[in-house]
Structure formats: structure tokens, C-alpha cells
């Protein structure tokens, strides 16, 4: 999913930085307020960041210039809130770009938007909507995680399609091609992540109950 260094033009790198930066700033302020009010939030934030880092570092090749992997963002979204995730994503993606050559510095803004803004907010919106519909909690978590993960890849597909439109069908045609290739690896990965998130959240609930 992370778009590699130099794969999109500088103009689009700057545009995605400008879009993602306000979210990261607001996220930093949100996390700072939460930690000041509740010091225990430090450990929750660290857990969410570590979980996202580990899962999103386990990647497999997909579309040229990109890759598929678990996102790990829904756990943090449901435990510390979607507004904390842009900061989590910025930290995770920066470390991955510097230490693992996964993603890039120039493409950091684009990757932050897809991984830690689009995905978490879609997951959170669905979680709230389906919870109000009184569906079983495990099913709600699974659906929210699956759709949040897929939202990340849908956004990435359009980020690439805008830069590399199809000669005949334009941006939409290119987006469908990218989505089709991503789906081969990402649909099963999103299902796995949904199941894993349900299990981890259930374990956390049992731990807190004890």
C-alpha cells in the first residue's frame, strides 16, 4: 500500500502533504490533551502505534510501485479514537520509510492520508453506524476493520490513478485496474485483519475485566 519514494511527481507529493498535515497537527493536539488528562493513554497510544507498525511492516508485492499488507489501524481507532491515528500513522510511516525502505519521505503525505486518515475514519464511522443498529459487537468490529482496510487501498488506487490515468478510460479506468490488482491480495488480507482485530480486542476486554 505504501507508495514508494519517487513514484509520484513532486507536485502530488506536495498536495498530499498539504492535505495530511492539518490532520497530523490536530491529531498531535488531541493526543497531547488526552495524555495530559489521562496519563494511562501513553500506554494505549504506544500499543496502537506498535500494533500498526508491526502489521503494516509485513508486506507483500502488489501493484508496481506499491505493496499489500495488513494496516493495523482499526485497533487504535477503536481504543484511542480516530483522531489519534494520523499522528500514529505519521510516526509509523516515518520509521518504516527510514528503517525499512517501505514507502518514502516524499510520498509520506500520500501514505499518511490513505493509511491513517481514510482507513480509520471509514472504520470508525461504520463502527458507530453498525453499533447503533444493534448488531453483534464482534460482527461490527469485523466489518469496520475489513472496510477500513479496503478504504486504505481504494484511496491508494485513486492516488496512483490520478498520476497514471489510462490512455483511453482516464482516471476511473486506471483506478479500476489498480483496484483489481490490489483486490487479489488485499481482500483476503482484510478478512484476516478483521478476524485478528476481533480476537485482540476481545483479549484486551478480558484483560481489563480481570
Short mmCIF file of C-alpha atoms in Angstrom, two decimals:
data_model
loop_
_atom_site.label_atom_id
_atom_site.label_comp_id
_atom_site.label_asym_id
_atom_site.label_seq_id
_atom_site.Cartn_x
_atom_site.Cartn_y
_atom_site.Cartn_z
CA UNK A 1 0.00 0.00 0.00
CA UNK A 2 2.75 2.48 0.85
CA UNK A 3 3.66 4.37 -2.33
CA UNK A 4 7.43 4.21 -2.75
CA UNK A 5 9.87 7.09 -2.97
CA UNK A 6 9.80 8.93 -6.27
CA UNK A 7 6.79 7.06 -7.68
CA UNK A 8 4.52 10.11 -7.84
CA UNK A 9 5.53 13.58 -9.13
CA UNK A 10 6.70 16.29 -6.71
CA UNK A 11 3.52 18.30 -7.33
CA UNK A 12 1.35 15.50 -6.00
CA UNK A 13 3.73 14.86 -3.11
CA UNK A 14 3.27 18.48 -2.03
CA UNK A 15 -0.51 18.33 -2.48
CA UNK A 16 -0.81 15.25 -0.26
CA UNK A 17 1.47 16.80 2.34
CA UNK A 18 -0.78 19.86 2.46
CA UNK A 19 -3.87 17.67 2.82
CA UNK A 20 -2.40 15.38 5.50
CA UNK A 21 -0.55 17.98 7.60
CA UNK A 22 -3.62 19.60 9.25
CA UNK A 23 -4.86 16.15 10.33
CA UNK A 24 -1.48 15.32 11.88
CA UNK A 25 -1.36 18.67 13.73
CA UNK A 26 -4.89 18.26 15.11
CA UNK A 27 -4.06 14.66 15.97
CA UNK A 28 -0.98 15.72 17.94
CA UNK A 29 -3.03 18.24 19.92
CA UNK A 30 -5.74 15.64 20.57
CA UNK A 31 -3.25 13.06 21.83
CA UNK A 32 -1.45 15.64 23.98
CA UNK A 33 -4.74 16.63 25.65
CA UNK A 34 -5.72 13.00 26.20
CA UNK A 35 -2.37 12.10 27.77
CA UNK A 36 -2.46 15.17 30.00
CA UNK A 37 -5.96 14.31 31.20
CA UNK A 38 -5.31 10.56 31.49
CA UNK A 39 -1.63 9.52 31.79
CA UNK A 40 -2.63 5.90 31.07
CA UNK A 41 -3.27 6.99 27.49
CA UNK A 42 0.50 6.87 26.94
CA UNK A 43 0.48 3.08 27.07
CA UNK A 44 -2.64 2.88 24.87
CA UNK A 45 -1.03 5.16 22.30
CA UNK A 46 2.19 3.13 22.36
CA UNK A 47 0.24 -0.11 21.92
CA UNK A 48 -1.70 1.28 18.95
CA UNK A 49 1.50 2.55 17.31
CA UNK A 50 3.36 -0.73 17.87
CA UNK A 51 0.44 -2.80 16.56
CA UNK A 52 0.15 -0.63 13.44
CA UNK A 53 3.90 -0.67 12.86
CA UNK A 54 4.20 -4.45 13.09
CA UNK A 55 1.19 -5.32 10.95
CA UNK A 56 1.83 -2.74 8.25
CA UNK A 57 5.50 -3.77 8.03
CA UNK A 58 4.53 -7.31 6.98
CA UNK A 59 4.18 -6.56 3.27
CA UNK A 60 3.91 -8.47 0.01
CA UNK A 61 4.43 -7.13 -3.56
CA UNK A 62 1.32 -5.92 -5.34
CA UNK A 63 0.92 -3.13 -7.93
CA UNK A 64 4.20 -1.86 -9.37
CA UNK A 65 5.44 0.82 -7.01
CA UNK A 66 3.28 -0.33 -4.12
CA UNK A 67 2.56 -3.31 -1.87
CA UNK A 68 -0.19 -5.02 0.11
CA UNK A 69 -0.23 -5.67 3.83
CA UNK A 70 -2.39 -5.55 6.93
CA UNK A 71 -2.98 -1.98 8.10
CA UNK A 72 -3.44 -2.44 11.85
CA UNK A 73 -5.20 0.91 12.21
CA UNK A 74 -8.67 -0.18 13.35
CA UNK A 75 -7.41 -1.42 16.73
CA UNK A 76 -6.08 2.04 17.53
CA UNK A 77 -9.17 3.67 16.04
CA UNK A 78 -11.45 1.78 18.44
CA UNK A 79 -9.21 2.06 21.52
CA UNK A 80 -7.82 5.60 21.39
CA UNK A 81 -10.04 7.21 18.75
CA UNK A 82 -9.72 8.04 15.03
CA UNK A 83 -8.27 11.48 15.77
CA UNK A 84 -5.20 9.84 17.31
CA UNK A 85 -4.45 7.79 14.20
CA UNK A 86 -2.98 10.48 11.90
CA UNK A 87 -0.20 11.00 14.45
CA UNK A 88 0.23 7.24 14.86
CA UNK A 89 0.41 6.85 11.10
CA UNK A 90 2.92 9.68 10.70
CA UNK A 91 5.25 8.10 13.26
CA UNK A 92 4.85 4.57 11.90
CA UNK A 93 5.31 5.58 8.26
CA UNK A 94 8.33 7.77 9.04
CA UNK A 95 10.08 4.92 10.85
CA UNK A 96 9.21 2.45 8.10
CA UNK A 97 10.50 4.80 5.39
CA UNK A 98 13.77 5.42 7.25
CA UNK A 99 14.43 1.95 8.67
CA UNK A 100 12.68 -0.46 6.29
CA UNK A 101 12.73 1.42 2.96
CA UNK A 102 8.96 0.94 2.93
CA UNK A 103 7.21 3.98 1.49
CA UNK A 104 9.19 7.20 1.30
CA UNK A 105 9.73 10.70 2.64
CA UNK A 106 8.44 12.47 -0.47
CA UNK A 107 5.33 10.25 -0.50
CA UNK A 108 4.78 10.44 3.27
CA UNK A 109 1.77 12.76 2.95
CA UNK A 110 0.01 10.48 0.47
CA UNK A 111 0.67 7.40 2.60
CA UNK A 112 -0.47 9.11 5.81
CA UNK A 113 -3.75 10.06 4.16
CA UNK A 114 -4.56 6.57 2.91
CA UNK A 115 -3.33 4.56 5.91
CA UNK A 116 -4.14 6.70 8.93
CA UNK A 117 -6.84 9.15 7.82
CA UNK A 118 -9.09 7.49 5.22
CA UNK A 119 -8.98 3.97 6.68
CA UNK A 120 -9.53 4.86 10.36
CA UNK A 121 -12.32 7.37 9.74
CA UNK A 122 -14.20 4.92 7.49
CA UNK A 123 -13.78 2.18 10.11
CA UNK A 124 -14.95 4.46 12.94
CA UNK A 125 -17.98 5.73 11.01
CA UNK A 126 -19.05 2.17 10.22
CA UNK A 127 -18.44 1.05 13.80
CA UNK A 128 -20.72 3.80 15.15
CA UNK A 129 -23.38 3.19 12.49
CA UNK A 130 -23.48 -0.59 12.91
CA UNK A 131 -23.34 -0.37 16.71
CA UNK A 132 -26.44 1.82 16.66
CA UNK A 133 -28.11 -0.88 14.54
CA UNK A 134 -27.55 -3.28 17.50
CA UNK A 135 -25.59 -5.84 15.50
CA UNK A 136 -23.34 -8.30 17.39
CA UNK A 137 -20.20 -6.50 18.53
CA UNK A 138 -17.76 -8.99 17.00
CA UNK A 139 -19.51 -8.67 13.63
CA UNK A 140 -19.43 -4.87 13.88
CA UNK A 141 -15.68 -4.90 14.62
CA UNK A 142 -15.01 -7.30 11.76
CA UNK A 143 -16.98 -5.26 9.20
CA UNK A 144 -15.45 -1.97 10.37
CA UNK A 145 -11.93 -3.41 10.17
CA UNK A 146 -12.49 -5.00 6.76
CA UNK A 147 -13.97 -1.85 5.24
CA UNK A 148 -11.38 0.42 6.88
CA UNK A 149 -8.58 -1.70 5.42
CA UNK A 150 -10.19 -1.72 1.98
CA UNK A 151 -10.74 2.05 2.17
CA UNK A 152 -6.99 2.48 2.52
CA UNK A 153 -6.41 0.57 -0.70
CA UNK A 154 -9.23 2.30 -2.56
CA UNK A 155 -7.66 5.66 -1.72
CA UNK A 156 -4.20 4.42 -2.76
CA UNK A 157 -5.63 3.20 -6.07
CA UNK A 158 -7.07 6.63 -6.81
CA UNK A 159 -3.86 8.33 -5.69
CA UNK A 160 -2.00 6.27 -8.29
CA UNK A 161 -4.74 6.59 -10.93
CA UNK A 162 -4.69 10.38 -10.81
CA UNK A 163 -0.98 10.32 -11.58
CA UNK A 164 -1.12 7.47 -14.10
CA UNK A 165 -4.52 7.70 -15.88
CA UNK A 166 -5.44 5.18 -18.53
CA UNK A 167 -4.89 6.45 -22.07
CA UNK A 168 -8.46 5.55 -23.07
CA UNK A 169 -10.61 5.42 -19.91
CA UNK A 170 -8.80 8.08 -17.88
CA UNK A 171 -8.56 8.20 -14.10
CA UNK A 172 -11.55 5.94 -13.41
CA UNK A 173 -10.31 3.29 -15.80
CA UNK A 174 -6.86 3.33 -14.19
CA UNK A 175 -8.40 3.22 -10.71
CA UNK A 176 -10.40 0.10 -11.58
CA UNK A 177 -7.23 -1.55 -12.88
CA UNK A 178 -5.31 -0.72 -9.71
CA UNK A 179 -8.25 -1.86 -7.55
CA UNK A 180 -8.49 -5.12 -9.47
CA UNK A 181 -4.84 -5.93 -8.91
CA UNK A 182 -4.93 -4.84 -5.26
CA UNK A 183 -8.03 -6.96 -4.61
CA UNK A 184 -6.13 -10.19 -5.33
CA UNK A 185 -4.03 -9.74 -2.20
CA UNK A 186 -5.94 -7.19 -0.16
CA UNK A 187 -9.37 -8.81 0.13
CA UNK A 188 -8.02 -11.91 1.91
CA UNK A 189 -5.65 -9.74 3.98
CA UNK A 190 -8.54 -7.52 5.06
CA UNK A 191 -10.55 -10.59 6.10
CA UNK A 192 -7.59 -11.82 8.15
CA UNK A 193 -7.17 -8.40 9.74
CA UNK A 194 -10.86 -8.28 10.63
CA UNK A 195 -10.65 -11.61 12.43
CA UNK A 196 -7.38 -10.64 14.14
CA UNK A 197 -8.79 -7.33 15.36
CA UNK A 198 -11.83 -9.06 16.86
CA UNK A 199 -9.58 -11.50 18.70
CA UNK A 200 -7.20 -8.83 20.01
CA UNK A 201 -9.99 -6.52 21.20
CA UNK A 202 -11.70 -9.41 22.96
CA UNK A 203 -8.43 -10.28 24.71
CA UNK A 204 -7.98 -6.66 25.75
CA UNK A 205 -11.52 -6.56 27.15
CA UNK A 206 -10.90 -9.73 29.17
CA UNK A 207 -7.61 -8.34 30.44
CA UNK A 208 -9.27 -5.11 31.57
CA UNK A 209 -12.10 -7.05 33.22
CA UNK A 210 -9.58 -9.02 35.27
#
